[in-house]
mmCIF file of C-alpha atoms in Angstrom:
data_model
loop_
_atom_site.group_PDB
_atom_site.id
_atom_site.type_symbol
_atom_site.label_atom_id
_atom_site.label_comp_id
_atom_site.label_asym_id
_atom_site.label_seq_id
_atom_site.Cartn_x
_atom_site.Cartn_y
_atom_site.Cartn_z
ATOM 1 C CA MET A 1 77.475 189.560 171.932
ATOM 2 C CA ASP A 2 79.802 192.216 170.536
ATOM 3 C CA ALA A 3 79.328 193.527 167.037
ATOM 4 C CA LEU A 4 81.539 192.093 164.312
ATOM 5 C CA TYR A 5 83.124 194.126 161.534
ATOM 6 C CA TYR A 6 84.522 193.549 158.071
ATOM 7 C CA ILE A 7 87.328 195.718 156.693
ATOM 8 C CA SER A 8 87.869 196.372 152.994
ATOM 9 C CA LYS A 9 91.422 197.309 151.955
ATOM 10 C CA GLY A 10 91.560 197.689 148.201
ATOM 11 C CA GLN A 11 90.620 194.297 146.735
ATOM 12 C CA LYS A 12 90.864 192.431 150.081
ATOM 13 C CA THR A 13 88.224 191.960 152.722
ATOM 14 C CA VAL A 14 89.237 191.049 156.266
ATOM 15 C CA GLY A 15 86.837 189.767 158.865
ATOM 16 C CA PRO A 16 84.856 189.142 160.787
ATOM 17 C CA CYS A 17 86.696 190.931 163.587
ATOM 18 C CA SER A 18 85.652 192.421 166.891
ATOM 19 C CA LEU A 19 85.926 196.061 167.893
ATOM 20 C CA ASP A 20 88.958 195.081 169.986
ATOM 21 C CA ASP A 21 90.571 193.545 166.877
ATOM 22 C CA LEU A 22 89.801 196.742 165.010
ATOM 23 C CA TYR A 23 91.588 198.760 167.714
ATOM 24 C CA GLY A 24 94.525 196.361 167.368
ATOM 25 C CA TYR A 25 94.679 196.923 163.595
ATOM 26 C CA ILE A 26 94.648 200.662 164.224
ATOM 27 C CA ALA A 27 97.390 200.391 166.868
ATOM 28 C CA TYR A 28 99.628 198.395 164.539
ATOM 29 C CA GLY A 29 98.977 200.715 161.615
ATOM 30 C CA SER A 30 97.330 197.967 159.545
ATOM 31 C CA VAL A 31 94.311 200.109 158.624
ATOM 32 C CA ARG A 32 93.916 203.715 157.530
ATOM 33 C CA ASP A 33 91.139 206.175 158.149
ATOM 34 C CA SER A 34 90.103 205.882 154.496
ATOM 35 C CA ASP A 35 89.678 202.069 154.592
ATOM 36 C CA LEU A 36 86.086 200.870 154.419
ATOM 37 C CA VAL A 37 84.297 199.081 157.257
ATOM 38 C CA ARG A 38 80.886 197.456 157.555
ATOM 39 C CA ARG A 39 79.111 195.894 160.478
ATOM 40 C CA GLU A 40 77.995 192.292 160.261
ATOM 41 C CA GLY A 41 74.459 192.137 158.914
ATOM 42 C CA SER A 42 74.811 195.446 157.076
ATOM 43 C CA THR A 43 75.438 195.877 153.374
ATOM 44 C CA GLU A 44 76.666 199.450 153.595
ATOM 45 C CA TRP A 45 80.436 200.161 153.622
ATOM 46 C CA THR A 46 81.564 203.308 155.442
ATOM 47 C CA PRO A 47 85.014 204.865 155.793
ATOM 48 C CA LEU A 48 86.749 203.966 159.053
ATOM 49 C CA ARG A 49 86.884 207.644 160.043
ATOM 50 C CA GLN A 50 83.062 207.729 160.123
ATOM 51 C CA LEU A 51 82.617 204.660 162.344
ATOM 52 C CA ASP A 52 80.704 205.871 165.414
ATOM 53 C CA GLU A 53 82.414 203.416 167.789
ATOM 54 C CA LEU A 54 85.814 205.015 167.103
ATOM 55 C CA GLN A 55 84.739 208.610 167.587
ATOM 56 C CA ILE A 56 86.328 210.111 170.696
ATOM 57 C CA ASP A 57 84.600 213.425 170.103
ATOM 58 C CA PRO A 58 81.532 212.994 167.861
ATOM 59 C CA ALA A 59 81.700 216.673 166.846
ATOM 60 C CA ASP A 60 85.253 216.228 165.509
ATOM 61 C CA PRO A 61 85.692 213.484 162.853
ATOM 62 C CA ALA A 62 89.452 214.224 162.794
ATOM 63 C CA THR A 63 89.901 212.158 165.980
ATOM 64 C CA VAL A 64 89.883 208.893 164.014
ATOM 65 C CA ARG A 65 92.429 210.377 161.590
ATOM 66 C CA GLU A 66 94.680 211.211 164.561
ATOM 67 C CA ILE A 67 94.352 207.663 165.881
ATOM 68 C CA THR A 68 95.018 205.987 162.522
ATOM 69 C CA THR A 69 97.949 208.176 161.447
ATOM 70 C CA ARG A 70 100.080 207.625 164.541
ATOM 71 C CA ARG A 71 103.330 205.821 163.972
ATOM 72 C CA ARG A 72 103.135 202.081 164.048
ATOM 73 C CA THR A 73 103.703 200.721 167.565
ATOM 74 C CA ALA A 74 103.296 197.351 169.156
ATOM 75 C CA ARG A 75 100.774 197.098 171.931
ATOM 76 C CA LEU A 76 101.335 194.131 174.169
ATOM 77 C CA ARG A 77 98.982 192.210 176.445
ATOM 78 C CA ASP A 78 101.228 189.584 178.045
ATOM 79 C CA TYR A 79 103.936 190.898 180.402
ATOM 80 C CA ALA A 80 105.841 187.605 180.141
ATOM 81 C CA LYS A 81 106.348 188.243 176.401
ATOM 82 C CA VAL A 82 107.871 191.696 176.945
ATOM 83 C CA PRO A 83 111.663 191.589 176.410
ATOM 84 C CA LYS A 84 113.517 191.891 179.721
ATOM 85 C CA ASP A 85 115.195 195.144 178.654
ATOM 86 C CA ARG A 86 111.735 196.716 178.281
ATOM 87 C CA ARG A 87 110.185 195.560 181.577
ATOM 88 C CA ALA A 88 109.574 198.252 184.180
ATOM 89 C CA GLY A 89 111.021 196.254 187.083
ATOM 90 C CA VAL A 90 114.275 195.461 185.281
ATOM 91 C CA VAL A 91 114.798 199.018 184.029
ATOM 92 C CA LEU A 92 113.936 200.550 187.404
ATOM 93 C CA GLY A 93 116.399 198.197 189.120
ATOM 94 C CA ARG A 94 119.131 199.220 186.679
ATOM 95 C CA LEU A 95 118.416 202.902 187.223
ATOM 96 C CA ILE A 96 118.558 202.592 191.013
ATOM 97 C CA CYS A 97 121.587 200.267 191.231
ATOM 98 C CA GLY A 98 123.371 202.237 188.543
ATOM 99 C CA SER A 99 122.871 205.560 190.269
ATOM 100 C CA LEU A 100 124.031 204.212 193.643
ATOM 101 C CA ILE A 101 126.714 201.639 192.838
ATOM 102 C CA PHE A 102 127.666 200.950 189.216
ATOM 103 C CA PRO A 103 127.113 203.732 186.631
ATOM 104 C CA PRO A 104 127.139 201.455 183.542
ATOM 105 C CA LEU A 105 123.851 199.970 184.802
ATOM 106 C CA LEU A 106 122.407 203.473 184.977
ATOM 107 C CA TRP A 107 123.462 204.122 181.400
ATOM 108 C CA LYS A 108 121.969 200.801 180.257
ATOM 109 C CA GLY A 109 118.675 201.635 181.974
ATOM 110 C CA ALA A 110 118.687 205.170 180.537
ATOM 111 C CA LYS A 111 119.336 203.805 177.044
ATOM 112 C CA ALA A 112 116.270 201.574 177.368
ATOM 113 C CA VAL A 113 114.121 204.508 178.527
ATOM 114 C CA PHE A 114 115.224 206.766 175.667
ATOM 115 C CA GLN A 115 115.038 204.142 172.897
ATOM 116 C CA ASP A 116 112.067 201.944 173.783
ATOM 117 C CA ARG A 117 108.769 201.895 175.563
ATOM 118 C CA ILE A 118 109.050 200.498 179.073
ATOM 119 C CA TYR A 119 106.038 198.329 179.926
ATOM 120 C CA SER A 120 104.602 197.814 183.389
ATOM 121 C CA ALA A 121 102.616 194.747 184.426
ATOM 122 C CA ARG A 122 99.414 196.817 184.762
ATOM 123 C CA THR A 123 96.865 196.932 181.929
ATOM 124 C CA ASP A 124 94.395 199.498 180.648
ATOM 125 C CA ALA A 125 90.642 198.966 180.233
ATOM 126 C CA LYS A 126 91.161 197.148 176.910
ATOM 127 C CA GLY A 127 93.728 194.722 178.362
ATOM 128 C CA TYR A 128 96.841 196.300 176.849
ATOM 129 C CA LEU A 129 99.918 196.734 179.030
ATOM 130 C CA LEU A 130 100.561 200.266 180.212
ATOM 131 C CA TYR A 131 103.918 201.837 179.477
ATOM 132 C CA TRP A 132 105.908 204.590 181.149
ATOM 133 C CA PRO A 133 104.897 208.139 180.201
ATOM 134 C CA ARG A 134 107.256 210.514 178.370
ATOM 135 C CA TRP A 135 107.983 212.623 181.478
ATOM 136 C CA VAL A 136 110.079 209.713 182.793
ATOM 137 C CA GLU A 137 112.714 210.639 180.195
ATOM 138 C CA ALA A 138 113.170 214.064 181.866
ATOM 139 C CA VAL A 139 113.543 212.398 185.273
ATOM 140 C CA VAL A 140 116.135 209.949 183.903
ATOM 141 C CA MET A 141 118.022 212.821 182.256
ATOM 142 C CA ALA A 142 118.138 214.671 185.597
ATOM 143 C CA LEU A 143 119.297 211.460 187.283
ATOM 144 C CA LEU A 144 122.106 211.116 184.730
ATOM 145 C CA VAL A 145 123.257 214.697 185.302
ATOM 146 C CA ILE A 146 123.139 214.400 189.093
ATOM 147 C CA ASN A 147 124.949 211.065 188.986
ATOM 148 C CA SER A 148 127.655 212.442 186.678
ATOM 149 C CA ILE A 149 128.238 215.433 188.959
ATOM 150 C CA ALA A 150 128.416 213.176 192.032
ATOM 151 C CA TRP A 151 130.956 210.845 190.410
ATOM 152 C CA LEU A 152 133.066 213.766 189.187
ATOM 153 C CA CYS A 153 133.079 215.261 192.706
ATOM 154 C CA LEU A 154 134.105 211.874 194.148
ATOM 155 C CA LEU A 155 136.925 211.501 191.621
ATOM 156 C CA GLY A 156 138.053 215.070 192.351
ATOM 157 C CA TRP A 157 138.140 214.341 196.084
ATOM 158 C CA ILE A 158 140.095 211.101 195.524
ATOM 159 C CA TRP A 159 142.552 212.939 193.267
ATOM 160 C CA ARG A 160 143.000 215.722 195.836
ATOM 161 C CA GLU A 161 143.569 213.230 198.662
ATOM 162 C CA ALA A 162 145.808 210.956 196.602
ATOM 163 C CA THR A 163 147.952 213.733 195.076
ATOM 164 C CA PRO A 164 150.205 214.299 198.150
ATOM 165 C CA LEU A 165 150.743 210.552 198.436
ATOM 166 C CA GLY A 166 151.504 210.353 194.714
ATOM 167 C CA GLN A 167 153.970 213.207 194.967
ATOM 168 C CA GLU A 168 155.701 211.507 197.900
ATOM 169 C CA ILE A 169 155.931 208.209 196.021
ATOM 170 C CA SER A 170 157.286 209.883 192.878
ATOM 171 C CA GLY A 171 159.855 211.775 195.020
ATOM 172 C CA LEU A 172 161.010 208.490 196.557
ATOM 173 C CA LEU A 173 161.257 206.912 193.127
ATOM 174 C CA ARG A 174 163.331 209.843 191.807
ATOM 175 C CA THR A 175 165.654 209.625 194.809
ATOM 176 C CA GLY A 176 165.903 205.859 194.385
ATOM 177 C CA ILE A 177 166.652 206.166 190.671
ATOM 178 C CA HIS A 178 169.277 208.854 191.376
ATOM 179 C CA ASP A 179 170.874 206.642 194.058
ATOM 180 C CA LEU A 180 170.814 203.653 191.684
ATOM 181 C CA GLN A 181 172.500 205.727 188.926
ATOM 182 C CA ASP A 182 175.199 206.860 191.387
ATOM 183 C CA TRP A 183 175.798 203.285 192.508
ATOM 184 C CA LEU A 184 175.958 201.967 188.923
ATOM 185 C CA GLY A 185 178.243 204.823 187.886
ATOM 186 C CA LYS A 186 180.888 203.941 190.514
#
């Protein structure tokens, strides 16, 4: 059976909780590295930063401080509970369809990538959903630039091809207006 822990925050004591719960509290920013922790069956309280189970590098006690001082983020376990705008499949579909057919979908997908974490259905070893890495933002930015250039080139080509036709139509309209003025003037 896994060890159970109690957490002391000021005058409150929380517990018992598992190591996985403790990681969850850390992920949500509910505990700090200075909060006290004790294992079930022990009477000794130790600061969270000194808990051996949380040490990534035993020679460097600052690793717990780095973990506990990160900004508060939600870590999800159930893909069905992830909002649709933050699901990898939905965002990827918007990026692809938007870059090929309808640019507003591309912009909507890019907005999601730049503002939120995009979760995939895969999980890590602790059961939390994995999310897209930061390098995806650079790829989406390049996709936006390439898409913008392609659409501008297409609009330029349409304008170039449509300009002679537009000039011919405006010439006919001017002639027609001039003929109508002559007819009305008589």
